[in-house]
Coordinates of C-alpha atoms and ligand atoms in Angstrom, one line a residue:
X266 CA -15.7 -64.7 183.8
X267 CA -16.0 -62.4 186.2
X268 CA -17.1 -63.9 190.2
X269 CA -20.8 -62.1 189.4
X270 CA -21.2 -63.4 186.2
X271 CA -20.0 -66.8 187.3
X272 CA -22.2 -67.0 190.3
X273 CA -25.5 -65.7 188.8
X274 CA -24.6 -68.6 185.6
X275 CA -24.8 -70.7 188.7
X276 CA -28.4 -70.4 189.4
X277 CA -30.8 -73.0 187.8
X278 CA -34.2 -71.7 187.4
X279 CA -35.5 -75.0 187.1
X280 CA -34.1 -75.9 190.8
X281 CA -35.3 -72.5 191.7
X282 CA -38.9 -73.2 190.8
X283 CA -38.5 -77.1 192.6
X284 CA -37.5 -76.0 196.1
X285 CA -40.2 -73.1 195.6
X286 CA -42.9 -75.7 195.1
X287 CA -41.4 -78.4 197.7
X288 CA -41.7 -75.6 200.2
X289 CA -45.6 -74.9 199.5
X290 CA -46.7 -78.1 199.8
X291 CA -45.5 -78.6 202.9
X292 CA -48.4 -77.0 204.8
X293 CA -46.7 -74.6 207.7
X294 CA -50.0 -72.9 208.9
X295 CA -49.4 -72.7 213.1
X296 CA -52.3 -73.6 214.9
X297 CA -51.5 -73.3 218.4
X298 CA -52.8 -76.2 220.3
X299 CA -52.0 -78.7 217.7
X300 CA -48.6 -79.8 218.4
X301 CA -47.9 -81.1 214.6
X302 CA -49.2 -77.8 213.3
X303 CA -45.8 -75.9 213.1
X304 CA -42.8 -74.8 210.9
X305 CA -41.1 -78.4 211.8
X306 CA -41.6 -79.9 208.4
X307 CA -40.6 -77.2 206.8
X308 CA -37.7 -76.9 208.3
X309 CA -36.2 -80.1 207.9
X310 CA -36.9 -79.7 204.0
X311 CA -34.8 -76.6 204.4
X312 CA -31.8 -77.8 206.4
X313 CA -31.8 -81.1 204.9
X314 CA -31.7 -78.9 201.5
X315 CA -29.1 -76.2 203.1
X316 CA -26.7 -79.3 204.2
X317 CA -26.7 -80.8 200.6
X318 CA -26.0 -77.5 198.9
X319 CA -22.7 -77.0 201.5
X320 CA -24.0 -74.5 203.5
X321 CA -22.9 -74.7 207.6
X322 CA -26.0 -74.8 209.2
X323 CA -26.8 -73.5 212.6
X324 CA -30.2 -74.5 214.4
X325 CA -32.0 -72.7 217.2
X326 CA -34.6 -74.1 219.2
X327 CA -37.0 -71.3 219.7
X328 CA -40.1 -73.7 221.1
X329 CA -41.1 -77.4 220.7
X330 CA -41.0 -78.2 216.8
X331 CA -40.0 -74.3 216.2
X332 CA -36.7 -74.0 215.3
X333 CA -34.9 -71.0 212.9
X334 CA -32.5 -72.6 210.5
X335 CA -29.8 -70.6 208.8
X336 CA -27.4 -71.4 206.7
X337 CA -24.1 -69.6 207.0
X338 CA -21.3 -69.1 204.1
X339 CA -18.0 -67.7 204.7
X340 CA -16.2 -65.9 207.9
X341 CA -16.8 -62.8 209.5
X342 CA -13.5 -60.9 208.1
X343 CA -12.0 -57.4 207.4
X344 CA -14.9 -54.8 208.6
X345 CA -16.5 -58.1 209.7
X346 CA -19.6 -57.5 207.6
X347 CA -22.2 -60.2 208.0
X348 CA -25.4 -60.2 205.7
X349 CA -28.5 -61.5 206.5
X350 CA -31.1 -62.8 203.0
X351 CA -34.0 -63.3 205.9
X352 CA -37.1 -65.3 204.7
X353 CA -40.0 -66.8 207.3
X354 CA -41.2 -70.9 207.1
X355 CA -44.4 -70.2 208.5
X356 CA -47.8 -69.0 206.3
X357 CA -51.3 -67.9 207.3
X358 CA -54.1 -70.3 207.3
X359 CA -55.6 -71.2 203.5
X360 CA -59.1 -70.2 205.1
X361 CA -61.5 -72.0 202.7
X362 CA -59.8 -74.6 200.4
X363 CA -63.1 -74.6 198.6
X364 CA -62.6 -71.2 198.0
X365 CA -59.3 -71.8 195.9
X366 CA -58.9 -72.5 192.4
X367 CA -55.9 -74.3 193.0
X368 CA -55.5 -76.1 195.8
X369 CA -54.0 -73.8 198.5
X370 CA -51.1 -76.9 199.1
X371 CA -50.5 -78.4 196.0
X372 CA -48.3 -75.4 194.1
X373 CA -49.7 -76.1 190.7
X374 CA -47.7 -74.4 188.1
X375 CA -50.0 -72.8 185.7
X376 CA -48.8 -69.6 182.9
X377 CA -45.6 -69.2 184.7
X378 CA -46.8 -68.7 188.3
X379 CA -46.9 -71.3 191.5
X380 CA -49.7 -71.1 193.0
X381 CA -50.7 -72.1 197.1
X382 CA -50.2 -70.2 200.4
X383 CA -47.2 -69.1 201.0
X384 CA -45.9 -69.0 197.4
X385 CA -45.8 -65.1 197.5
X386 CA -45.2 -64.7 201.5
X387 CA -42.9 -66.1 201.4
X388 CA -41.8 -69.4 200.8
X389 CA -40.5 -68.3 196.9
X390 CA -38.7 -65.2 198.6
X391 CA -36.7 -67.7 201.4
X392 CA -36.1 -70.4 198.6
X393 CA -34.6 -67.1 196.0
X394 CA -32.4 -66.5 199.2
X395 CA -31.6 -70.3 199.5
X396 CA -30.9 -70.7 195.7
X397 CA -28.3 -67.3 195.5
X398 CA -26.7 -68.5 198.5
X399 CA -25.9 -71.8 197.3
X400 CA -24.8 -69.9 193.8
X401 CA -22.5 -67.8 195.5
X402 CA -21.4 -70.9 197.6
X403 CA -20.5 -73.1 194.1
X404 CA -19.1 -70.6 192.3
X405 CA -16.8 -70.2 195.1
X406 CA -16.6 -66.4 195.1
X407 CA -14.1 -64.9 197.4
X408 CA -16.6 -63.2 200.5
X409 CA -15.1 -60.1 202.6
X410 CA -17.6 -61.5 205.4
X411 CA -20.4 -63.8 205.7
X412 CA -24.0 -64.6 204.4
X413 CA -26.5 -65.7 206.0
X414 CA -29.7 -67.3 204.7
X415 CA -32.3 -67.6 208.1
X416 CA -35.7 -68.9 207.3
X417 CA -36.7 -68.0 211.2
X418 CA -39.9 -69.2 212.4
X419 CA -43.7 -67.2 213.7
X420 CA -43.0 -64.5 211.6
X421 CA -46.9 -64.1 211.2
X422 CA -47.4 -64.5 214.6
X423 CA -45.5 -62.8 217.7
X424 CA -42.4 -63.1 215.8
X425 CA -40.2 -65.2 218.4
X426 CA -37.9 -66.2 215.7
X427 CA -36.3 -63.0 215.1
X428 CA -36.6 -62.4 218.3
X429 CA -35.0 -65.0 219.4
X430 CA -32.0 -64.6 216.8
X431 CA -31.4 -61.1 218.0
X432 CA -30.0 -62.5 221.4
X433 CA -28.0 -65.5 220.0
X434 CA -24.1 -64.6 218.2
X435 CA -24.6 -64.7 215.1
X436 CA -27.8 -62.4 215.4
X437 CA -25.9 -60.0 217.3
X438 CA -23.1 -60.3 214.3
X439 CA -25.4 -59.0 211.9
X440 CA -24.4 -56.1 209.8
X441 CA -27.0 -55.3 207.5
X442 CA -30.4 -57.7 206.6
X443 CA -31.9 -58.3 202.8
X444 CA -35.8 -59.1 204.1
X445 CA -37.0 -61.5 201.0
X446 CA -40.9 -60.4 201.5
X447 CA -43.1 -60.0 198.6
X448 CA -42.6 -56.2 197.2
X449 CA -42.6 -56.9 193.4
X450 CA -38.5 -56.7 194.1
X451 CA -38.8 -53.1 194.6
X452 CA -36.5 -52.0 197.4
X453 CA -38.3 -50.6 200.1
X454 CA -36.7 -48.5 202.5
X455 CA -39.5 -47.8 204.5
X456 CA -41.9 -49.7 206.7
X457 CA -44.7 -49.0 208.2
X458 CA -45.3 -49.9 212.0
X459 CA -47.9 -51.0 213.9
X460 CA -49.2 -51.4 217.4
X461 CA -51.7 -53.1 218.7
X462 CA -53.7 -51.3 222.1
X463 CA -55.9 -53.1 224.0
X464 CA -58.0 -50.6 225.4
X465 CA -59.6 -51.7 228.5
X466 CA -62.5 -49.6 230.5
X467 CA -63.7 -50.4 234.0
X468 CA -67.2 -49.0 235.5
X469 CA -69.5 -50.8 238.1
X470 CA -71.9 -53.2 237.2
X471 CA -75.6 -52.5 237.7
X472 CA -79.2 -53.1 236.4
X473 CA -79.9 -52.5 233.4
X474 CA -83.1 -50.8 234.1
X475 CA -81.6 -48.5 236.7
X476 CA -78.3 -47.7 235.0
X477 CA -77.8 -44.5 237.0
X478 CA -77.2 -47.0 239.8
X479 CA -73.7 -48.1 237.6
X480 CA -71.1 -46.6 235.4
X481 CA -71.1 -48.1 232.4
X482 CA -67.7 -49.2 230.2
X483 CA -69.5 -49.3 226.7
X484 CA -70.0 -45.8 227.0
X485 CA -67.2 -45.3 227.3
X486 CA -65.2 -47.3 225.0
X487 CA -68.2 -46.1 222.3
X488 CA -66.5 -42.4 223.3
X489 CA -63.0 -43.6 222.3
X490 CA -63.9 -45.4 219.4
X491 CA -65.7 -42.0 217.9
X492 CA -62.7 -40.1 218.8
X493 CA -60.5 -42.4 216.7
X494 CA -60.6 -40.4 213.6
X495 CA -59.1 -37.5 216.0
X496 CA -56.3 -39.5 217.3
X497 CA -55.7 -40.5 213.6
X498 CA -55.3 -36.9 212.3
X499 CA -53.1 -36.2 215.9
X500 CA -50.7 -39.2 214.3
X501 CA -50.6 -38.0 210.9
X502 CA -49.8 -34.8 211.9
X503 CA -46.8 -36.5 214.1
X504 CA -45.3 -38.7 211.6
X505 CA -43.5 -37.9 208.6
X506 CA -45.4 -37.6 204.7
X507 CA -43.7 -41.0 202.7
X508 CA -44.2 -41.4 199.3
X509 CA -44.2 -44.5 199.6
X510 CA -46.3 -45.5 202.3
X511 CA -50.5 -44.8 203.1
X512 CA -50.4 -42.3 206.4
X513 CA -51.1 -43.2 209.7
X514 CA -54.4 -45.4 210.5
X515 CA -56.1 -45.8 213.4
X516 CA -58.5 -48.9 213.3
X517 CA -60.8 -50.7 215.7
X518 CA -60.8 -54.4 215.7
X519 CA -61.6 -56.2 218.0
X520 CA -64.8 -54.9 220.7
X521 CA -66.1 -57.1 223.5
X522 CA -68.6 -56.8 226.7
X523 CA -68.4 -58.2 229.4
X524 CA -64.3 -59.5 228.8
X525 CA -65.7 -62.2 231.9
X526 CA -68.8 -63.9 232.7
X527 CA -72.1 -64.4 230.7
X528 CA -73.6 -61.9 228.4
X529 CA -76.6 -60.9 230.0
X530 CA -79.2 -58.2 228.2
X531 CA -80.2 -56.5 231.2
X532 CA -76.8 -55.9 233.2
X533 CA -74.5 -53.5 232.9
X534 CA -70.9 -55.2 233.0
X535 CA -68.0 -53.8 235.0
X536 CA -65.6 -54.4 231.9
X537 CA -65.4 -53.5 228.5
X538 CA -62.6 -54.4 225.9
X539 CA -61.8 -53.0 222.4
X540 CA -58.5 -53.0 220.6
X541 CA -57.2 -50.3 218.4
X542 CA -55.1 -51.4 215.4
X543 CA -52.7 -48.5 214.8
X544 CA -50.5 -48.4 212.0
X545 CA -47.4 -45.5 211.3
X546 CA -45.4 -44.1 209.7
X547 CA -41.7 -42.8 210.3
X548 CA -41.2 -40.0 212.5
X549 CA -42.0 -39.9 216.5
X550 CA -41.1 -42.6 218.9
X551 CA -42.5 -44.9 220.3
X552 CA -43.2 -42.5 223.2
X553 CA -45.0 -39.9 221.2
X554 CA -47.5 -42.6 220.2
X555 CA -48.4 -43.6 223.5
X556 CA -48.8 -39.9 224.8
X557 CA -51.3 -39.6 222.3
X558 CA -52.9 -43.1 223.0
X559 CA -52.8 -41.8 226.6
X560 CA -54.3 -38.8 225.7
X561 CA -57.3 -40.3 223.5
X562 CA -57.7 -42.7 226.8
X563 CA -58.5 -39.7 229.0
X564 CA -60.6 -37.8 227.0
X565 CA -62.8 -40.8 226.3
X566 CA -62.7 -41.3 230.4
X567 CA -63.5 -37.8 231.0
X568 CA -66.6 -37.8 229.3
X569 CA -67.7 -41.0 231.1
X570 CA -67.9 -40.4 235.4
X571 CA -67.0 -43.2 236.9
X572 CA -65.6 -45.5 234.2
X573 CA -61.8 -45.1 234.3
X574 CA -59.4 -46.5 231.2
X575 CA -55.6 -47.9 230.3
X576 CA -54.5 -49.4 227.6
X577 CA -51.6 -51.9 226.8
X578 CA -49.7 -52.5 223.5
X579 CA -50.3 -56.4 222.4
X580 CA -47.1 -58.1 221.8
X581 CA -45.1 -54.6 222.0
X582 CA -44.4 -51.4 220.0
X583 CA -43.7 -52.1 216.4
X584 CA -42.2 -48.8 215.6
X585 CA -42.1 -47.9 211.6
X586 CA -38.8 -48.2 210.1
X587 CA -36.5 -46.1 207.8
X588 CA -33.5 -46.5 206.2
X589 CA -30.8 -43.9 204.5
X590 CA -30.4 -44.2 200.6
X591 CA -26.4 -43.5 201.6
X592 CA -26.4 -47.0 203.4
X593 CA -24.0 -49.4 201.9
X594 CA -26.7 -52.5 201.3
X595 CA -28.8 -49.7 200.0
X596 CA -25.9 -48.8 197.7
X597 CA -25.0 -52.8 197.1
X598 CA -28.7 -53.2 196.1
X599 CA -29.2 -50.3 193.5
X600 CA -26.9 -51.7 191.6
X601 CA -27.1 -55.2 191.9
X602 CA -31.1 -54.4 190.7
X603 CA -29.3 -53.4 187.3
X604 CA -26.6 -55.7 187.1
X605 CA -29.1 -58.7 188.1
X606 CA -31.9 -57.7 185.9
X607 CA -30.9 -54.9 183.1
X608 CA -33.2 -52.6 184.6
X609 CA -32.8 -49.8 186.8
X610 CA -34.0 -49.8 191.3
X611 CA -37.8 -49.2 191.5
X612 CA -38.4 -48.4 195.1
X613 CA -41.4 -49.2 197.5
X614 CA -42.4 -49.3 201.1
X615 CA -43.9 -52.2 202.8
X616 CA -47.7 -51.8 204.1
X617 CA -47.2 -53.5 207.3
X618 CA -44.7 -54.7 209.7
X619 CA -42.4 -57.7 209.3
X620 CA -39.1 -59.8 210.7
X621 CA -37.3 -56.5 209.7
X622 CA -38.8 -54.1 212.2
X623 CA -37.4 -56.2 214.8
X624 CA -34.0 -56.3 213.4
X625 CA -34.0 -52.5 213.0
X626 CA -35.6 -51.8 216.4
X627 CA -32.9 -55.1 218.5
X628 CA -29.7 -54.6 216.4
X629 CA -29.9 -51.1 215.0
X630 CA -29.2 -52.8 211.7
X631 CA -30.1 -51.4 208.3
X632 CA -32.5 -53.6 206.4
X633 CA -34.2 -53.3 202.9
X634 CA -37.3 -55.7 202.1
X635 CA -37.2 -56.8 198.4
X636 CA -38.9 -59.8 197.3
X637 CA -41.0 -61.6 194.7
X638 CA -44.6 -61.4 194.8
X639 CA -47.2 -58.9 194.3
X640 CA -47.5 -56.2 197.4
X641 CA -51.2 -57.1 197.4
X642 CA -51.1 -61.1 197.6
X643 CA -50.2 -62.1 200.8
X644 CA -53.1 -63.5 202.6
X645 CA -55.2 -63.6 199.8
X646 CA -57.1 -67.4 198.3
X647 CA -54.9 -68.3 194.7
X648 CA -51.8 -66.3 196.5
X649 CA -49.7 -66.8 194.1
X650 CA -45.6 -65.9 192.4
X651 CA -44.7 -65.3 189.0
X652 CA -41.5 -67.4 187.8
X653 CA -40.2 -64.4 186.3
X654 CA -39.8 -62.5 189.2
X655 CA -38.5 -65.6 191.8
X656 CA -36.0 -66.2 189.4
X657 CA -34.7 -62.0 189.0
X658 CA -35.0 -62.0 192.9
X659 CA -32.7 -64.8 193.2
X660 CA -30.5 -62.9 190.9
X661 CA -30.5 -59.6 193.1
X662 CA -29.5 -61.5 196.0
X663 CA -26.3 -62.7 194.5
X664 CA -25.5 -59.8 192.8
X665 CA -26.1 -57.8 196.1
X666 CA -24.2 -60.2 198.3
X667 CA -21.5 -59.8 196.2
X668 CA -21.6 -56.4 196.0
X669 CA -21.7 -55.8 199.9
X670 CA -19.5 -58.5 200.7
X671 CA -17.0 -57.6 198.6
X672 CA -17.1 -53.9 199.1
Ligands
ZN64 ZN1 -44.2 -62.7 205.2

């Protein structure tokens, strides 16, 4: 039998679908504030579970009851290839559980899908990873490098997990990343980015029943926000056309007056506050984008004497990510698709941004996100994975481990 064949025998589906549901009912929403609201549990479960199945497993404190866990198989060797199956322990709130028809924690098995947050993003896409690892691991398939399973930590927040790994060793050591998020397994070469800019617009508080006594911020910011479609055709005309990815949006989310003190109906404040959400596509830098941030900023000021405005990016520039069909995990994964499932590479992009874009932007690294789950789900009340799919992602990953480590 050949080490493929043998490996992907090795995969129960039944275990598969266990560690799946173990993984959703351990509630990981983050609340900050509430120090037993974390990925701790979680993690345990995982490492606990890594340790059994006779993976090495590495721990990194990123913050109080925050840690990444990954589990490591096999020694950097030859052109020292190390591959990364990347997965994330923490979810998004359930909002509502009233709202659910299955209860958002209890990973009810129903028609051949688990349902509960985090089933889709993406504790079924970290437990495929887990599951091929350990295949690969019993069938005891000779590895030209080494796999790595990390289920890192605040993926859906300020991503300090990834971040975190990208300044230890074995982050550094990475050669190429699989990220396991939910894209129907298509492979997704592309991904769009994102930044976040907190516009901020200063006048001079007055009276609001002699206003030419001020200079009033809202205006302002009111300027901006109806130039946004602008900037938004300025950034589609910058970045690249994908086929696989929506263009360049430019959305505001988040608008507030006065940022300090007490809302009053007659006073002008000094301050105003509105954030921009703005989402790309491949193509300028991350320099580009701020030139025409910049340039929106001063138009908007122009038009409003008196008021002056800057703007910051929130948590950093999330630049949007491309990789070459040429790569050798793209390669690896093109044909592990049809030697996993019988069916040929169907390719996507990813909407948003995830653990990937930092890898690509730290390490340089290429990464391709295929995962089970529908695009769509993530986020969603009854988010929920189809068996079918965990269990052909699972499949992928071995077949695409073992094709790039033993390329
Ligand atoms: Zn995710």
């Amino acid at each position: 039998m050949s080490a493929l064949k043998r490996a992907l025998s090795l995969i129960a589906p039944d275990e598969l679908v266990a560690l799946t549901r173990e993984l959703v009912r351990i509630p990981s929403v983050v609340r900050p504030g509430d120090p037993n609201a974390n990925e701790a549990a979680v993690a345990a479960h995982v490492e606990a579970w890594m340790r059994a199945h006779g993976l090495t497993v590495e721990l990194q404190s990123v913050a109080p009851g925050r840690p990444n866990v990954l589990g490591i198989l096999g020694e950097p060797q030859g052109d020292g290839r190390t591959l990364l199956l990347e997965g994330h322990t923490d979810v998004v709130t359930e909002g509502d559980p009233a709202a659910w028809t299955h209860p958002p924690f209890g990973a009810d098995l129903v028609d051949g899908k688990i349902y509960g947050r985090g089933a889709a993003d993406m504790k079924s896409g970290l437990a495929a990873a887990m599951v091929a690892t350990a295949a690969i691991a019993r069938s005891e398939a000779p590895l030209a490098g080494r796999l790595v399973v990390g289920a890192l930590v605040d993926e859906e927040g300020d991503m300090i997990g990834v971040k975190h790994l990208c300044t230890t060793p074995i982050g550094r050591s990475l050669s190429a990343a699989i990220i396991c998020e939910p894209e129907q397994n298509e492979l997704c070469l592309e991904q769009r980015g994102v930044v976040w800019a907190r516009v901020t617009a200063r006048g001079r508080m007055a009276h609001g029943a002699m206003p030419e006594t001020g200079a009033n911020p809202i205006r302002a910011l009111a300027a901006l926000v109806a130039d946004a479609p602008r900037l938004e055709r300025r950034l589609r005309s910058l970045c690249a056309r994908s086929r696989y990815l929506k263009p360049p949006t430019v959305t505001p989310t988040v608008i507030a007056a006065p940022v300090a003190g007490v809302p009053q109906s007659n006073v002008i404040p000094a301050t105003a506050q509105a954030t921009l959400d703005v989402r790309l596509t491949p193509g300028p830098d991350a320099a580009a984008v701020a030139k025409e941030l910049d340039d929106a900023c001063r138009r908007a000021a122009d038009a409003s004497p008196g008021v002056t405005i800057e703007w910051a990016p929130v948590n950093g520039f999330r630049i949007a990510t491309k990789v070459d069909r040429d790569e050798p995990l793209v390669r690896a994964m093109v044909r592990a698709v049809r030697q996993a499932t019988g069916r040929p590479a169907r390719w996507g992009g990813v909407p948003g941004s995830t653990d990937g874009t930092i890898l690509r932007m730290e390490l340089g690294i290429p990464i391709v996100t295929c995962g089970p789950g529908h695009r769509l789900i993530p986020h969603q009340v009854d988010e929920h994975v189809e068996v079918a799919e965990l269990v052909d992602a699972a499949r992928i990953y071995v077949a695409a481990a073992l094709a790039y480590l033993t390329a």
